[in-house]
């Protein structure tokens, strides 16, 4: 049965690693032959319709289908931030989400030209995305290093599905050093799309926000961050050359390899204010090390 998802006040979104819908217990053996059982994230298909047209079937952990659907359409330039969405319906049994808009849509030609993006649980990007960010002017925000260290420490020590089950990516929208919306999924593209959907649905101002990701700083992540109007993108992992080139073209602040006291900025360094005394910053605890701690993954 289709369920209409109504408008709601802006919620604080944080991981719920103990949600039984998001993991399964699986038995196996370890390197010594000893029987073990571990939690692993689920993957389930979610088919997205825009009005009457089927757009894509995504593999996802299944939480926040409305945010994922809206964010996907926004980040693929199929939905504009000033478009009127009349309703979003989700059917849990059929694993279908339908986004209905006030205006007619037809993306038959656009759907024929797609690029498979890099990384695990690969996503898709369509041919006009570069055009969509070409003329974007990002706001004149600032990134204080005190915010950066507060933000990364909070995120790295927060309970999460990654620490519970692994094999997962996270994206976090922050204001200064405080996480506001923390989403996880099997692919980083899904996690960032949920952030975009949350911003759109609740009318959140992106100009003073920072986007953090556990994944690599690729062209896809840069384009989606710029599409959302967020001026600063931070990751604990590394960079791709094209991701850096695009960030420099559009003036996005790009900070990677943020682990403990360390980070590297390769674009938009003029926004960074070095206000943190490094003597008071702790190195990353081994207990909370995550993907990319020893190499770029």
PDB file of N, CA, C and O in Angstrom, residues 9 54 59 65 81 233 267:
ATOM      1  N   UNK A   9       8.742  18.876  10.745  1.00  0.00           N
ATOM      2  CA  UNK A   9       9.791  19.782  11.221  1.00  0.00           C
ATOM      3  C   UNK A   9      11.171  19.214  10.917  1.00  0.00           C
ATOM      4  O   UNK A   9      11.330  18.003  10.752  1.00  0.00           O
ATOM      5  N   UNK A  54       9.588   5.438 -14.757  1.00  0.00           N
ATOM      6  CA  UNK A  54      10.571   4.736 -13.939  1.00  0.00           C
ATOM      7  C   UNK A  54      11.954   5.304 -14.235  1.00  0.00           C
ATOM      8  O   UNK A  54      12.374   5.376 -15.392  1.00  0.00           O
ATOM      9  N   UNK A  59      20.327   0.075  -5.105  1.00  0.00           N
ATOM     10  CA  UNK A  59      20.568  -0.826  -3.988  1.00  0.00           C
ATOM     11  C   UNK A  59      20.901   0.025  -2.772  1.00  0.00           C
ATOM     12  O   UNK A  59      21.827   0.849  -2.804  1.00  0.00           O
ATOM     13  N   UNK A  65      13.826   6.506   2.570  1.00  0.00           N
ATOM     14  CA  UNK A  65      13.605   6.422   1.120  1.00  0.00           C
ATOM     15  C   UNK A  65      13.168   7.748   0.498  1.00  0.00           C
ATOM     16  O   UNK A  65      13.507   8.021  -0.665  1.00  0.00           O
ATOM     17  N   UNK A  81      15.794  22.881  -7.319  1.00  0.00           N
ATOM     18  CA  UNK A  81      15.482  23.247  -5.939  1.00  0.00           C
ATOM     19  C   UNK A  81      14.247  24.139  -5.847  1.00  0.00           C
ATOM     20  O   UNK A  81      13.633  24.236  -4.788  1.00  0.00           O
ATOM     21  N   UNK A 233      33.859  20.749   1.370  1.00  0.00           N
ATOM     22  CA  UNK A 233      33.748  19.297   1.346  1.00  0.00           C
ATOM     23  C   UNK A 233      34.982  18.705   2.011  1.00  0.00           C
ATOM     24  O   UNK A 233      36.113  19.017   1.638  1.00  0.00           O
ATOM     25  N   UNK A 267      42.122  22.599  -2.546  1.00  0.00           N
ATOM     26  CA  UNK A 267      41.344  23.615  -3.266  1.00  0.00           C
ATOM     27  C   UNK A 267      40.635  24.498  -2.242  1.00  0.00           C
ATOM     28  O   UNK A 267      40.264  24.035  -1.166  1.00  0.00           O
TER      29      UNK A 267
END
